[in-house]
mmCIF file with all atom_site columns, C-alpha atoms in Angstrom:
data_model
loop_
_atom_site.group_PDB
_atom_site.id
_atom_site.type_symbol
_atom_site.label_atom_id
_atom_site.label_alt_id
_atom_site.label_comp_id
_atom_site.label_asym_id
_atom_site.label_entity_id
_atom_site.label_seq_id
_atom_site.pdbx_PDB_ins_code
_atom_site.Cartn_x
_atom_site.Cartn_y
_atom_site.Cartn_z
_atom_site.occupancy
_atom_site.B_iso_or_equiv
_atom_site.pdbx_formal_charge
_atom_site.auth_seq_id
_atom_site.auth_comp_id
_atom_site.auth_asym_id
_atom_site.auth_atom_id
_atom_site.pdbx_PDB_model_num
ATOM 1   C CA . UNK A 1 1   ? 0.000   0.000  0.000   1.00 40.00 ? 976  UNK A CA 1
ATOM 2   C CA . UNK A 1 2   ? 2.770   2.546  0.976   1.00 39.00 ? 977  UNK A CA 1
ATOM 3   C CA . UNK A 1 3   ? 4.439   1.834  -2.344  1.00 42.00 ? 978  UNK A CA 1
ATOM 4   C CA . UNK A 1 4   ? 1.633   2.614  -4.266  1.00 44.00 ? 979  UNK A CA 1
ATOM 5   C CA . UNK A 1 5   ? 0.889   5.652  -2.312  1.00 41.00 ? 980  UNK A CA 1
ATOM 6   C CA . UNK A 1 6   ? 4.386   6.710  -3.446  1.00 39.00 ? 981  UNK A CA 1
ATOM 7   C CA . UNK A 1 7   ? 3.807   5.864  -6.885  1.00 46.00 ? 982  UNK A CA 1
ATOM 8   C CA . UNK A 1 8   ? 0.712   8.017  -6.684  1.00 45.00 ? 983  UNK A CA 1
ATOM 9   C CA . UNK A 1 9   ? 2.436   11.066 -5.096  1.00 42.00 ? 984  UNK A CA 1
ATOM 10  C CA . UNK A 1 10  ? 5.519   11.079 -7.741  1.00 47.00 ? 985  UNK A CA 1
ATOM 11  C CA . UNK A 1 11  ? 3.029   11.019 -10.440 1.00 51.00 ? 986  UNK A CA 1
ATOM 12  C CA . UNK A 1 12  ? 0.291   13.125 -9.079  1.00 49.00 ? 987  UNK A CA 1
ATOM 13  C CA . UNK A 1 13  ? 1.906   14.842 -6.418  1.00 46.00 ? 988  UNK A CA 1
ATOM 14  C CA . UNK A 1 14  ? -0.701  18.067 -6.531  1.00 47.00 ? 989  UNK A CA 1
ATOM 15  C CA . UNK A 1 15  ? -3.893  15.860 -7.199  1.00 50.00 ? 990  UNK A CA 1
ATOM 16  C CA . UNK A 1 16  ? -5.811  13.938 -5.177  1.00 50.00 ? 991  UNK A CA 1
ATOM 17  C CA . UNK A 1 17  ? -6.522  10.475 -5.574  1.00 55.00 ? 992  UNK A CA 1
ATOM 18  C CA . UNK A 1 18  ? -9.803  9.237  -6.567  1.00 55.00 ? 993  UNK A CA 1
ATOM 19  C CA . UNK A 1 19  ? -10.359 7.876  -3.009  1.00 54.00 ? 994  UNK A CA 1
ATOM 20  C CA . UNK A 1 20  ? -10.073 11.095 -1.473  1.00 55.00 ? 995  UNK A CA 1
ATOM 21  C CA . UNK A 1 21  ? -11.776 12.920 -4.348  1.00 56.00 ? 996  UNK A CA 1
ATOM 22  C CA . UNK A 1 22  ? -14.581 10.677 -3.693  1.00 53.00 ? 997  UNK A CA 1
ATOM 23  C CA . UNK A 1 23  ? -14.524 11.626 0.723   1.00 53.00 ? 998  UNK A CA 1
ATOM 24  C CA . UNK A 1 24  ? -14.052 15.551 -0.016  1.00 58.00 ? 999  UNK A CA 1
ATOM 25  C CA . UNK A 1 25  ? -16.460 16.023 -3.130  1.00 57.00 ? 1000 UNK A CA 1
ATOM 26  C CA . UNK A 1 26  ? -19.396 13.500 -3.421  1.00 54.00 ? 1001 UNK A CA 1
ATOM 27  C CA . UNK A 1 27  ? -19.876 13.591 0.895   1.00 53.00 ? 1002 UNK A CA 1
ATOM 28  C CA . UNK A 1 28  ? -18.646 16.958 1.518   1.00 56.00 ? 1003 UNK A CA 1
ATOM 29  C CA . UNK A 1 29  ? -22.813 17.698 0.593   1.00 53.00 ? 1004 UNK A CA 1
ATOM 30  C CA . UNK A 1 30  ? -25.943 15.796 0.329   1.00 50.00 ? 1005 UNK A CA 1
ATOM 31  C CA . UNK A 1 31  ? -26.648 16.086 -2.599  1.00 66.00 ? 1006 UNK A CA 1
ATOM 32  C CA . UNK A 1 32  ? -25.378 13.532 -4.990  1.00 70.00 ? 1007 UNK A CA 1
ATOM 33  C CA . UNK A 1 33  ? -23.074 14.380 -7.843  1.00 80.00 ? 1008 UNK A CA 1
ATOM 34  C CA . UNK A 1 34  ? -23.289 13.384 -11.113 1.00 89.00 ? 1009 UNK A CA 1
ATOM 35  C CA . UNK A 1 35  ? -19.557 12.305 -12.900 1.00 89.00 ? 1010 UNK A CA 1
ATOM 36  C CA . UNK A 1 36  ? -18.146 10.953 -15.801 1.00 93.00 ? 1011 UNK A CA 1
ATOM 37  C CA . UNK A 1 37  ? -15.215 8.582  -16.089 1.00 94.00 ? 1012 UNK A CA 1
ATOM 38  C CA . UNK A 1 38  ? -13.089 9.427  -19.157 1.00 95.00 ? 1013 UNK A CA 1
ATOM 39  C CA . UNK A 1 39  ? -10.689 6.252  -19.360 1.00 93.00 ? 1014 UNK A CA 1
ATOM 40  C CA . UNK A 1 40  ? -7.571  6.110  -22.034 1.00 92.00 ? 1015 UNK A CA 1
ATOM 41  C CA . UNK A 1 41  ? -4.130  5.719  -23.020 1.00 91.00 ? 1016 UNK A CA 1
ATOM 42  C CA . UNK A 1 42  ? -4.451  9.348  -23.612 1.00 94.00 ? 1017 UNK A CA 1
ATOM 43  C CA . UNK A 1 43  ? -0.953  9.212  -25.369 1.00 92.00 ? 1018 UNK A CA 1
ATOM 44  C CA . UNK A 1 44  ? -1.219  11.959 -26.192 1.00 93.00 ? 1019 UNK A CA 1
ATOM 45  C CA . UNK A 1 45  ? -4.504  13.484 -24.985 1.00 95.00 ? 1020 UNK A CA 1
ATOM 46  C CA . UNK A 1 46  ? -5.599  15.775 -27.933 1.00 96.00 ? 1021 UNK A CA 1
ATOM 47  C CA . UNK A 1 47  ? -8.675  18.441 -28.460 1.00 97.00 ? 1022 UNK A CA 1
ATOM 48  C CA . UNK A 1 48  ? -11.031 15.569 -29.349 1.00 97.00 ? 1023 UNK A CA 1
ATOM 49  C CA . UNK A 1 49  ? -10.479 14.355 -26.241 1.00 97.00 ? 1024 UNK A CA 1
ATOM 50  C CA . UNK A 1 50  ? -11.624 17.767 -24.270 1.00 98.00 ? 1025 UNK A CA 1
ATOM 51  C CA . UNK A 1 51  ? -14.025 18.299 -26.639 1.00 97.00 ? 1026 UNK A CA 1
ATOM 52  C CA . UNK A 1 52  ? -15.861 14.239 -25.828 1.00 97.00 ? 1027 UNK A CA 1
ATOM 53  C CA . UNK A 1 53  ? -15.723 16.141 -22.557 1.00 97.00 ? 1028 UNK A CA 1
ATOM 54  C CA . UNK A 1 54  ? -17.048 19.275 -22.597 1.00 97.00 ? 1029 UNK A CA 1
ATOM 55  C CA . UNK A 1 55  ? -19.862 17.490 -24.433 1.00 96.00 ? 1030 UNK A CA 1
ATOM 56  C CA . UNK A 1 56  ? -20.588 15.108 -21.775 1.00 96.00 ? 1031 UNK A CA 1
ATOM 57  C CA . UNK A 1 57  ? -20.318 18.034 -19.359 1.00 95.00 ? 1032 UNK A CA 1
ATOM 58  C CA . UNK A 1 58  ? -23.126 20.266 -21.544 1.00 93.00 ? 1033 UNK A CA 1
ATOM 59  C CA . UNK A 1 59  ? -25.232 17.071 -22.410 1.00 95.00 ? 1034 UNK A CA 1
ATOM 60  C CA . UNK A 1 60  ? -25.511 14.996 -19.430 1.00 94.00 ? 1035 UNK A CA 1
ATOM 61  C CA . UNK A 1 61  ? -25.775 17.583 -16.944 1.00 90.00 ? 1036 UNK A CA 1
ATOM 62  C CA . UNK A 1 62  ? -22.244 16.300 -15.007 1.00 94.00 ? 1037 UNK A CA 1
ATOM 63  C CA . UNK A 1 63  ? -20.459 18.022 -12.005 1.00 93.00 ? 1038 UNK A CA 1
ATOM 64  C CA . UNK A 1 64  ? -17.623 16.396 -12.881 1.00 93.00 ? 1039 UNK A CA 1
ATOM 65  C CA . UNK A 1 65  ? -15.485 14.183 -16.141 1.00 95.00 ? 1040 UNK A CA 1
ATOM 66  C CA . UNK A 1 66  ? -12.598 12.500 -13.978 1.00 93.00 ? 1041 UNK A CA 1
ATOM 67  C CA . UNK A 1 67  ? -9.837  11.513 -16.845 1.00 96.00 ? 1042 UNK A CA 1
ATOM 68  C CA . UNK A 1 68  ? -8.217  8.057  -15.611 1.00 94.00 ? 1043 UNK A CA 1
ATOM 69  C CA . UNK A 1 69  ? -4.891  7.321  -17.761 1.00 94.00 ? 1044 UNK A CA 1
ATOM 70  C CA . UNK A 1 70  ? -4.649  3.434  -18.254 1.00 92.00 ? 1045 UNK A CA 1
ATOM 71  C CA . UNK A 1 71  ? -1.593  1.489  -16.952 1.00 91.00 ? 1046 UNK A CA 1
ATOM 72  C CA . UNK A 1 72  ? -2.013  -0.515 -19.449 1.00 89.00 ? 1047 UNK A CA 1
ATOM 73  C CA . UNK A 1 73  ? -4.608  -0.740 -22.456 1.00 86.00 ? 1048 UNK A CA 1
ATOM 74  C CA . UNK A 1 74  ? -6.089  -4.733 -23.425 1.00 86.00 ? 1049 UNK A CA 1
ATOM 75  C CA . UNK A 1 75  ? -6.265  -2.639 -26.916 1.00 84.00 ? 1050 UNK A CA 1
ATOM 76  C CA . UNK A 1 76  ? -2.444  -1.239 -27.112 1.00 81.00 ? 1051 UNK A CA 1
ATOM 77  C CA . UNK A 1 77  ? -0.603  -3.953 -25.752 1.00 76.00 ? 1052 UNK A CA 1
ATOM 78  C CA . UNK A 1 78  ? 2.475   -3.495 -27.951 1.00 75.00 ? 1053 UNK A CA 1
ATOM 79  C CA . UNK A 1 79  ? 2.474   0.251  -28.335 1.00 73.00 ? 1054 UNK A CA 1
ATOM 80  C CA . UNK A 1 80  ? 4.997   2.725  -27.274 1.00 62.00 ? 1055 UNK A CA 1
ATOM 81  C CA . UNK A 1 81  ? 3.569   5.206  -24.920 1.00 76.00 ? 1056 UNK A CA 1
ATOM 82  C CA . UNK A 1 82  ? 5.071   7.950  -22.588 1.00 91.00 ? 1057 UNK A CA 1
ATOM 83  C CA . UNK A 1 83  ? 5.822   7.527  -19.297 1.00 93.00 ? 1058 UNK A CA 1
ATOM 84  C CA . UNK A 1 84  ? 3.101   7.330  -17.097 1.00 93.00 ? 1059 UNK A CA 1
ATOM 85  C CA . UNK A 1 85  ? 4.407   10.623 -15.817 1.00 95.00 ? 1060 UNK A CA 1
ATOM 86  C CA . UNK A 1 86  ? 4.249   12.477 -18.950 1.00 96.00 ? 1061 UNK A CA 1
ATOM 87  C CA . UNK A 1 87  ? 1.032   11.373 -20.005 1.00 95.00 ? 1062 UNK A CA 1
ATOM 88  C CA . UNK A 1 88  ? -0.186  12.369 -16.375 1.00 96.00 ? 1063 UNK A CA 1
ATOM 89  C CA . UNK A 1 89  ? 1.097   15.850 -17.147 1.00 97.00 ? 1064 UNK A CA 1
ATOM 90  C CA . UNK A 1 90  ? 0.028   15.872 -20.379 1.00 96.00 ? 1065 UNK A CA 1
ATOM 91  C CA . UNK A 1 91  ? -3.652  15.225 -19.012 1.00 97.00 ? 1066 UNK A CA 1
ATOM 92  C CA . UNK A 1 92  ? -3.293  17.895 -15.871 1.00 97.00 ? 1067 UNK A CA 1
ATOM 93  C CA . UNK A 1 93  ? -2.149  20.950 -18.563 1.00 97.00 ? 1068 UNK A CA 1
ATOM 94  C CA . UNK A 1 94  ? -4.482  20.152 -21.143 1.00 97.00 ? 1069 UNK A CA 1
ATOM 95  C CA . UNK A 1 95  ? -7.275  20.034 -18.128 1.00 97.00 ? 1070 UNK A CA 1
ATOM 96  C CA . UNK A 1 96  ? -5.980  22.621 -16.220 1.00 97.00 ? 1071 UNK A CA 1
ATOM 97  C CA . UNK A 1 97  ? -8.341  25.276 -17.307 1.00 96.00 ? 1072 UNK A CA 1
ATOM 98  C CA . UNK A 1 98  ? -11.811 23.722 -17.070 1.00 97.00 ? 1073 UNK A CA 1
ATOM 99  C CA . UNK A 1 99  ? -12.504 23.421 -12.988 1.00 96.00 ? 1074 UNK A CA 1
ATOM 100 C CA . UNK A 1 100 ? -15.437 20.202 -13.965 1.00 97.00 ? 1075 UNK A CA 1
ATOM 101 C CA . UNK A 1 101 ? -11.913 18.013 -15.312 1.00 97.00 ? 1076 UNK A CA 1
ATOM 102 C CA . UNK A 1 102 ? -10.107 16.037 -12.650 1.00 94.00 ? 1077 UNK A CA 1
ATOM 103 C CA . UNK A 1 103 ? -7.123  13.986 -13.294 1.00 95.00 ? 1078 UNK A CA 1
ATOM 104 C CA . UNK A 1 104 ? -7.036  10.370 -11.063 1.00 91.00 ? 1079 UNK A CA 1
ATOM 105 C CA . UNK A 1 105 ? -4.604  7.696  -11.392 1.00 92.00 ? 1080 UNK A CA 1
ATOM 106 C CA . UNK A 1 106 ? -5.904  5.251  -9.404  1.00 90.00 ? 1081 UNK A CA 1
ATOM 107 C CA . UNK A 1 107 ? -5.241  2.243  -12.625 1.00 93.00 ? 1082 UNK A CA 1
ATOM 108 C CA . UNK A 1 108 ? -1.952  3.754  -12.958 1.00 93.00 ? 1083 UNK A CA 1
ATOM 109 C CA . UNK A 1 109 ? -1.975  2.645  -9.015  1.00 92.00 ? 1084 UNK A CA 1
ATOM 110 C CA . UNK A 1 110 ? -3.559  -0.364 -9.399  1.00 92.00 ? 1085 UNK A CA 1
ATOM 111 C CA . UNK A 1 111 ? -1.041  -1.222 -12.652 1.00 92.00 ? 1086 UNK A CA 1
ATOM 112 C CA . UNK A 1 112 ? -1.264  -4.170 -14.953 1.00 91.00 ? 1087 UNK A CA 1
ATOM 113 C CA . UNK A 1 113 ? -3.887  -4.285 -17.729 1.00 91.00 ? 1088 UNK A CA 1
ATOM 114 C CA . UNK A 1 114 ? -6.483  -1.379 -17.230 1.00 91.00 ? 1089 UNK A CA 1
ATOM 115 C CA . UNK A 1 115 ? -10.027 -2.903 -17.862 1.00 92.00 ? 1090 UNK A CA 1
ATOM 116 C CA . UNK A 1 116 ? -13.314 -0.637 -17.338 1.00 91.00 ? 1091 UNK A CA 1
ATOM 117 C CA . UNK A 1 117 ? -14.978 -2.873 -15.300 1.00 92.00 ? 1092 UNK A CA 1
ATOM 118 C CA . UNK A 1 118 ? -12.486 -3.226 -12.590 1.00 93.00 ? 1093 UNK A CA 1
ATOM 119 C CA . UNK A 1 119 ? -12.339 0.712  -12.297 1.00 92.00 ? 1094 UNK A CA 1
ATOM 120 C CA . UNK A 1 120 ? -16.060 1.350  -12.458 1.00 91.00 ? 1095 UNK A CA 1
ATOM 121 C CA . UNK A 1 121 ? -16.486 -1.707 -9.655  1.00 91.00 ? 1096 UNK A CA 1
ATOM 122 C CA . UNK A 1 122 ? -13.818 -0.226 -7.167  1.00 86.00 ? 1097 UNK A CA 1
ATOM 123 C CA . UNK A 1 123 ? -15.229 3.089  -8.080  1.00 82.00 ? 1098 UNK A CA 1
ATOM 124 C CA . UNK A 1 124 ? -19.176 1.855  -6.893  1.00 83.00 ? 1099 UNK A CA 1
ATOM 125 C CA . UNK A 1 125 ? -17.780 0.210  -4.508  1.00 83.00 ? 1100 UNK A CA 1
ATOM 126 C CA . UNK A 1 126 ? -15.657 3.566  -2.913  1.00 76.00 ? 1101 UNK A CA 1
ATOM 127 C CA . UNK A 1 127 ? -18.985 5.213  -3.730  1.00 71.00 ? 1102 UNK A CA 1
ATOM 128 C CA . UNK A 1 128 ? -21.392 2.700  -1.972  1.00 75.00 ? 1103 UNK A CA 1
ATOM 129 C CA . UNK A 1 129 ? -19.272 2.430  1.032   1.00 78.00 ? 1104 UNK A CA 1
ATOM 130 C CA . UNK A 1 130 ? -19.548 6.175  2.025   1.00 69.00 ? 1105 UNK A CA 1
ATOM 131 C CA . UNK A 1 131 ? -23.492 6.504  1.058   1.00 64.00 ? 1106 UNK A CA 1
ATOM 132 C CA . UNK A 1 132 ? -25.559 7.489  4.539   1.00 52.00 ? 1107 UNK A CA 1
#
């Protein structure tokens, strides 16, 4: 666990992790928030990739599109990417000027091959855990 709490800090040493985005946003009020989880290799993120979610922001009526670089994509397996690093401040500049974006590396935590499924289960999971 420490290791990975490390590994979080050295990539994402100003952001929070999803865990503790999860305690300070979504219970901070009572009223629920509605999110979006934006997962990628995002190698390199680009303007279609803002603009998929400033959409979803307009058209779903979101607080919130949380961008969640994959460790490792079941698509990509072979591809050169940038360092986790890079592609983690790649993500925070090209973000940095729309307050609803987030940056969380919680699969770049987790490591190995980054499926959806896992991250939306530990996400409802986080999320059911801290309902009252």
């Amino acid at each position: 666990m420490l290791s990975m709490l490390n590994r979080s800090l050295a990539l994402n040493p100003k952001e929070e992790s999803f865990t503790r985005y999860i305690m300070k946003s979504f219970f901070s009020t009572k009223k629920r928030k509605s999110i979006a989880l934006y997962g990628g290799s995002f190698d390199p993120v680009h303007e279609a990739h803002l603009e998929v979610a400033r959409t979803a922001l307009e058209n779903c009526d979101l607080d919130a599109v949380i961008f969640i670089p994959a460790a490792q994509s079941p698509l990509k397996k072979n591809a050169a990417i940038a360092s986790d690093a890079d592609r983690v401040e790649m993500l925070r500049l090209a973000t940095a000027e729309e307050s609803r974006f987030e940056v969380d590396t919680c699969e770049l935590e987790r490591g190995g091959t980054s499926y959806t499924f896992d991250t939306v289960t530990v996400s409802y999971t986080h999320l059911r855990a801290h309902e009252t």
